[in-house]
Coordinates of C-alpha atoms in Angstrom, one line a residue:
M26 CA 79.0 169.3 137.9
S27 CA 75.8 169.9 138.8
T28 CA 72.1 171.5 138.1
L29 CA 70.5 173.9 139.2
S30 CA 66.4 174.8 139.8
L31 CA 64.1 178.0 140.4
L32 CA 61.5 176.8 141.4
N33 CA 58.9 180.2 141.2
L34 CA 61.5 182.9 142.7
R35 CA 60.1 185.7 144.0
K36 CA 61.4 189.0 146.0
Q37 CA 59.6 191.9 147.0
F38 CA 60.5 194.7 148.6
G39 CA 58.3 196.8 150.2
D40 CA 55.6 197.2 147.4
V41 CA 58.1 196.1 144.6
I42 CA 58.2 193.6 143.2
A43 CA 62.1 192.5 142.1
V44 CA 61.7 189.1 141.0
N45 CA 58.8 187.7 140.3
D46 CA 57.7 183.8 140.7
L47 CA 61.2 183.0 138.1
T48 CA 61.0 179.4 137.3
L49 CA 64.1 178.0 135.5
N50 CA 66.2 174.7 135.3
V51 CA 70.1 175.0 134.4
G52 CA 71.9 171.7 133.3
D53 CA 74.9 170.5 134.2
G54 CA 78.1 172.6 133.4
E55 CA 75.9 174.9 130.9
F56 CA 77.1 178.7 130.7
L57 CA 73.6 181.1 131.4
C58 CA 73.3 184.4 131.4
I59 CA 70.6 186.5 133.8
L60 CA 70.1 189.7 130.3
G61 CA 68.0 192.7 131.1
P62 CA 68.3 196.1 131.8
S63 CA 69.2 197.3 135.3
G64 CA 66.5 197.1 137.8
C65 CA 65.3 194.1 135.9
G66 CA 65.6 191.9 139.1
K67 CA 68.5 190.1 137.4
S68 CA 71.6 190.6 140.5
T69 CA 68.8 190.1 142.8
A70 CA 67.6 186.7 141.7
L71 CA 71.9 185.6 141.5
R72 CA 71.9 186.9 145.0
M73 CA 68.8 184.8 146.4
I74 CA 71.1 181.7 145.0
G75 CA 74.3 182.8 146.1
G76 CA 72.3 183.7 149.5
F77 CA 73.5 187.3 149.3
E78 CA 69.5 187.5 149.9
E79 CA 66.5 185.6 151.2
P80 CA 63.5 184.8 148.7
T81 CA 60.2 186.5 149.9
S82 CA 58.9 182.8 148.5
G83 CA 60.2 180.2 146.4
D84 CA 63.2 177.4 146.0
V85 CA 66.7 177.4 145.0
K86 CA 67.8 174.2 144.4
I87 CA 71.0 172.6 143.4
D88 CA 71.1 168.9 142.7
G89 CA 67.7 168.4 144.0
Q90 CA 68.6 169.7 147.2
S91 CA 67.0 173.1 148.2
V92 CA 69.7 175.4 149.7
L93 CA 67.4 178.1 151.2
R94 CA 68.1 177.7 154.7
L95 CA 72.1 177.8 154.1
P96 CA 74.5 180.9 154.6
P97 CA 76.3 181.7 151.8
N98 CA 79.2 180.3 152.6
K99 CA 77.9 177.2 153.8
R100 CA 76.5 176.8 149.6
P101 CA 78.0 174.9 146.9
T102 CA 78.2 178.2 145.0
A103 CA 81.2 181.4 145.2
M104 CA 80.6 184.9 144.1
V105 CA 82.9 186.1 141.6
F106 CA 81.1 189.9 142.3
Q107 CA 81.5 193.7 139.6
K108 CA 83.9 194.9 142.5
Y109 CA 86.8 193.6 142.8
T110 CA 86.7 193.1 147.1
L111 CA 90.3 192.3 147.2
W112 CA 92.3 192.4 150.2
P113 CA 94.6 195.0 150.0
H114 CA 96.8 194.5 152.8
M115 CA 97.6 190.9 151.2
R116 CA 98.8 189.3 148.7
V117 CA 97.5 187.8 145.7
Y118 CA 98.7 184.2 147.1
D119 CA 96.7 185.0 150.8
N120 CA 93.5 186.3 148.9
V121 CA 93.0 183.4 147.1
A122 CA 93.7 181.1 149.6
F123 CA 91.6 182.9 152.7
G124 CA 88.4 180.9 152.1
L125 CA 90.9 177.2 152.2
R126 CA 92.1 178.5 155.2
L127 CA 88.7 179.0 157.0
R128 CA 87.8 175.7 156.2
H129 CA 90.7 174.7 157.8
L130 CA 92.8 173.1 155.6
A131 CA 96.7 171.7 155.3
K132 CA 98.6 174.0 154.4
R133 CA 100.2 171.8 151.1
E134 CA 97.1 171.5 150.2
I135 CA 96.0 174.9 150.6
D136 CA 99.5 175.5 148.2
R137 CA 98.6 172.9 145.9
D138 CA 94.8 174.4 145.2
V139 CA 96.0 177.8 144.8
M140 CA 99.0 177.5 142.4
Q141 CA 96.0 175.8 140.4
A142 CA 93.4 178.4 140.9
L143 CA 96.6 181.3 139.7
D144 CA 97.6 179.1 136.1
L145 CA 94.0 178.2 135.7
V146 CA 93.7 182.4 135.0
G147 CA 97.1 182.6 133.7
L148 CA 98.5 184.6 137.1
G149 CA 100.8 181.6 138.0
T150 CA 103.9 184.0 138.6
Y151 CA 102.4 186.9 140.4
A152 CA 101.3 185.0 143.9
K153 CA 103.8 187.3 145.6
R154 CA 102.2 190.1 144.1
Y155 CA 100.1 193.1 146.0
P156 CA 96.3 194.0 144.8
A157 CA 98.0 197.8 143.8
Q158 CA 100.2 196.1 141.4
L159 CA 98.2 194.5 139.5
S160 CA 95.6 196.3 136.5
G161 CA 92.0 196.1 136.5
G162 CA 92.2 192.6 134.7
E163 CA 94.3 190.3 136.2
Q164 CA 92.8 191.7 139.8
Q165 CA 89.5 190.3 138.2
R166 CA 91.1 187.2 137.7
V167 CA 93.0 186.9 141.7
A168 CA 89.0 187.5 141.9
L169 CA 88.1 184.6 139.7
A170 CA 91.0 182.3 140.8
R171 CA 89.4 184.0 145.3
A172 CA 86.3 181.1 143.4
L173 CA 87.3 178.8 141.4
V174 CA 89.8 177.5 144.4
L175 CA 86.8 176.7 146.4
K176 CA 85.9 174.2 144.1
P177 CA 82.4 175.3 143.8
K178 CA 79.4 173.6 142.3
I179 CA 78.2 176.9 140.8
L180 CA 79.8 179.3 139.8
L181 CA 77.5 183.3 140.1
L182 CA 79.1 186.0 138.2
D183 CA 77.5 189.3 138.9
E184 CA 78.6 191.2 135.8
P185 CA 82.5 191.4 136.2
F186 CA 84.0 193.2 133.8
S187 CA 81.4 196.0 133.1
S188 CA 84.5 198.1 135.3
L189 CA 86.6 197.4 132.5
D190 CA 87.4 199.1 129.0
A191 CA 86.0 197.1 125.9
L192 CA 89.1 195.4 124.5
L193 CA 89.5 194.3 127.8
R194 CA 85.9 193.7 128.6
V195 CA 86.3 190.5 125.4
R196 CA 89.7 189.7 126.3
L197 CA 88.8 187.8 129.3
R198 CA 85.5 186.7 128.4
E199 CA 87.0 184.7 126.1
E200 CA 89.4 183.7 128.9
L201 CA 86.1 182.7 131.1
R202 CA 84.3 180.4 128.7
T203 CA 88.0 178.4 128.2
I204 CA 88.3 178.4 132.0
Q205 CA 85.0 177.3 132.2
R206 CA 85.1 174.1 129.6
R207 CA 88.3 173.3 131.0
V208 CA 87.0 172.7 134.5
N209 CA 83.2 172.1 133.0
I210 CA 81.8 173.7 136.1
T211 CA 78.0 175.5 136.2
A212 CA 78.1 179.0 135.8
I213 CA 75.4 181.6 136.4
F214 CA 76.6 184.7 134.4
V215 CA 74.0 188.7 135.0
T216 CA 74.7 190.9 132.5
H217 CA 73.3 193.8 131.0
D218 CA 75.9 193.6 128.1
Q219 CA 73.8 191.5 125.2
E220 CA 76.5 191.5 122.9
E221 CA 78.8 189.4 126.3
A222 CA 75.6 187.2 126.7
L223 CA 75.7 186.7 123.3
T224 CA 78.9 185.8 122.9
L225 CA 79.3 183.6 126.1
A226 CA 75.7 181.5 127.1
D227 CA 74.6 178.3 125.8
R228 CA 71.3 180.0 126.8
I229 CA 70.5 182.6 127.3
A230 CA 67.4 183.9 130.4
V231 CA 65.5 187.5 129.4
M232 CA 64.8 189.4 132.1
N233 CA 62.2 192.4 132.0
K234 CA 60.1 194.1 135.4
G235 CA 61.5 190.9 137.3
N236 CA 60.2 188.5 134.8
L237 CA 61.3 186.2 132.9
E238 CA 60.6 187.1 129.6
Q239 CA 62.6 184.0 127.5
L240 CA 64.5 181.6 127.9
D241 CA 66.4 180.1 124.9
K242 CA 69.9 179.9 123.1
P243 CA 71.9 182.8 121.6
S244 CA 70.5 182.3 117.8
N245 CA 66.3 181.4 118.8
L246 CA 66.5 184.8 120.8
Y247 CA 67.6 186.4 117.8
A248 CA 66.0 185.1 115.0
Q249 CA 63.0 184.1 116.6
P250 CA 62.4 186.6 119.9
K251 CA 58.7 185.2 121.9
T252 CA 58.1 188.7 122.7
L253 CA 58.4 192.8 121.9
F254 CA 60.5 193.3 124.6
V255 CA 63.2 190.9 123.7
A256 CA 62.9 191.3 120.1
D257 CA 63.9 195.6 121.0
F258 CA 66.1 194.8 123.6
I259 CA 68.2 191.9 121.6
G260 CA 69.9 193.3 118.0
A261 CA 69.6 196.2 116.3
M262 CA 65.6 195.8 116.0
N263 CA 63.3 198.6 113.4
L264 CA 59.8 198.2 114.9
I265 CA 57.0 200.0 113.4
A266 CA 53.3 200.4 114.5
G267 CA 50.5 199.0 112.1
Q268 CA 46.8 198.2 111.7
A269 CA 45.9 195.2 109.9
H270 CA 43.3 194.8 108.1
G271 CA 41.8 191.1 107.2
D272 CA 44.9 189.9 105.2
V273 CA 46.7 193.2 104.7
I274 CA 48.7 194.7 107.3
Q275 CA 48.6 199.0 106.7
L276 CA 51.8 200.8 107.7
G277 CA 51.7 204.1 106.7
A278 CA 51.7 204.4 103.2
R279 CA 52.8 200.9 102.8
T280 CA 51.3 197.4 103.3
L281 CA 52.7 194.3 104.6
P282 CA 50.5 190.8 103.9
S283 CA 49.4 190.2 107.5
P284 CA 49.8 186.3 108.4
S285 CA 46.9 184.1 110.1
G286 CA 45.9 184.6 113.5
V287 CA 46.5 188.5 113.1
R288 CA 43.1 190.2 114.9
N289 CA 42.1 193.3 112.9
G290 CA 43.7 196.2 115.2
T291 CA 47.0 197.8 115.7
V292 CA 50.2 196.0 115.2
S293 CA 54.1 196.4 116.1
I294 CA 56.1 194.7 113.0
A295 CA 59.8 193.7 114.0
I296 CA 62.3 193.7 111.4
R297 CA 66.0 193.4 111.4
P298 CA 68.1 195.6 109.7
E299 CA 69.6 192.7 108.0
D300 CA 66.6 191.7 106.3
F301 CA 65.9 194.9 104.2
M302 CA 67.3 193.6 100.7
P303 CA 67.9 196.4 98.0
S304 CA 65.9 195.3 95.1
R305 CA 68.3 196.2 91.8
T306 CA 65.6 198.6 89.9
E307 CA 62.2 199.6 91.9
A308 CA 59.7 197.2 91.5
T309 CA 56.1 197.7 91.5
S310 CA 55.3 195.3 93.8
A311 CA 53.2 197.0 97.6
H312 CA 55.8 195.6 99.4
T313 CA 58.9 197.5 97.8
W314 CA 59.4 200.6 99.9
P315 CA 61.5 203.4 98.2
A316 CA 63.9 204.9 101.1
R317 CA 65.5 208.1 101.0
I318 CA 69.4 207.9 103.0
I319 CA 69.8 210.3 105.0
Q320 CA 73.0 208.4 106.9
V321 CA 75.6 206.0 105.9
A322 CA 79.0 204.2 108.2
D323 CA 80.5 202.1 106.8
L324 CA 82.1 199.5 109.2
G325 CA 84.8 198.0 106.5
H326 CA 82.6 194.2 105.7
Y327 CA 79.1 195.9 106.2
R328 CA 77.3 199.8 105.6
K329 CA 75.1 201.0 108.3
A330 CA 72.7 202.8 107.1
S331 CA 69.9 205.3 108.2
A332 CA 66.8 205.9 105.7
T333 CA 63.7 207.5 105.9
V334 CA 60.5 205.9 104.0
E335 CA 57.3 208.2 103.3
G336 CA 54.3 206.8 106.2
V337 CA 56.7 204.9 107.6
G338 CA 59.2 206.6 109.5
T339 CA 63.6 206.1 109.9
I340 CA 64.4 202.5 109.6
K341 CA 67.9 201.4 110.5
L342 CA 69.6 198.9 107.0
Y343 CA 72.4 196.8 107.5
L344 CA 74.3 196.4 103.3
S345 CA 76.4 193.6 101.8
K346 CA 79.5 196.2 100.5
A347 CA 78.3 194.8 96.9
T348 CA 75.3 197.6 97.5
P349 CA 77.4 201.2 96.3
V350 CA 75.0 203.9 98.7
S351 CA 75.6 207.1 99.4
E352 CA 73.6 209.7 101.8
G353 CA 70.8 211.2 99.4
D354 CA 70.6 208.2 97.4
L355 CA 66.8 206.8 97.2
L356 CA 67.9 203.1 97.4
H357 CA 64.6 200.3 96.5
V358 CA 64.1 198.1 99.7
Y359 CA 62.0 195.1 100.6
P360 CA 61.4 193.7 104.4
S361 CA 62.9 189.7 103.4
R362 CA 60.9 189.1 106.5
Y363 CA 59.8 190.1 109.8
L364 CA 57.1 189.3 112.6
V365 CA 54.0 190.5 114.0
Y366 CA 53.9 191.2 117.5
Q367 CA 50.0 191.6 118.8
D368 CA 50.0 193.3 122.5
G369 CA 53.3 192.2 123.2
Q370 CA 53.4 189.1 122.1
A371 CA 53.9 186.9 118.4
P372 CA 50.9 184.6 117.3
V373 CA 53.1 181.6 117.5
E374 CA 52.8 179.1 114.6
V375 CA 54.7 175.6 115.1
N376 CA 56.7 174.5 112.9
S377 CA 60.6 172.8 112.7
N378 CA 61.6 176.0 114.4
G379 CA 59.7 176.7 117.2
I380 CA 57.8 180.0 115.8
E381 CA 56.1 180.9 112.1
V382 CA 58.6 183.7 110.7
F383 CA 56.3 185.0 108.1
A384 CA 58.2 186.9 104.7
P385 CA 55.9 188.6 101.5
P386 CA 56.3 187.3 98.1
L387 CA 60.4 189.2 96.7
P388 CA 60.0 192.0 94.3
H389 CA 60.4 191.4 90.6
A390 CA 64.2 192.2 90.0

């Protein structure tokens, strides 16, 4: 196992800053996902770790030692790319063995390590096949075996499953997590798929326009997004513009209590669809909203609905199967919890969870 440290890592292409002073530490055996939209700098950051891009400034340290002067083949890292990049004229065995042969290892040692790597990814009986005889998922497993056989300290993965179909992606990411834990290797995984990141990662680094927005556990990112970008990017979210006046936030014709620390002026309210609770009767509370259902999708264990609220607009709701609802129904809902953002940042008050979550009094049922 090994640790990785990125220190004020910066990459600039002409006038474009791809990665802006990125600093983070990855612990022994940790699985870190770098998540963000296209063009946010996540793949550039990974390529700087692997030595495929030279930083404009900053440092990359593995186990406390800078690796900036080392070329990719001399770094204690191995990369799994989005494209399999297998040699079509070589059998699976030879594709996996290629890097070991460059190290001039003995044939017996190569045989042992190659077969161990293929067994690890479930392809022990595929050694004599050619890449064209494999499915996309099997080819990606070969690419993973080719990286693992080098016994790197840090495993780098650049959107390795993005070209595969949805069901195969789910299966392979489960297999990858099992393999990573079995060999106990430190892994950095780049993806734009938030479900993939939330499923795989011990921690997630969310990037936006070259900047690190938040580094946190998946559960904290979902429940306690520190910036408006993270709130909007991670999971489904209702974002509603409002005006804070004293102890009240005005949302069109609706109001919510304003938490301490919020200045008068424009704010954004973030409410998860599952945090809109249905009221059994029309409550008199100002914080209960009459919502006209305009669309319902039955997703098995819950219902996903869209509704319009006068003066607020369209909102998304996740409702229990115990709440019967159809298009055209009038449902009374209230936000059981919400976050208030001002200037793109959440007003933070330290508590046991690290961030204040503001909720109005529950209306009478």
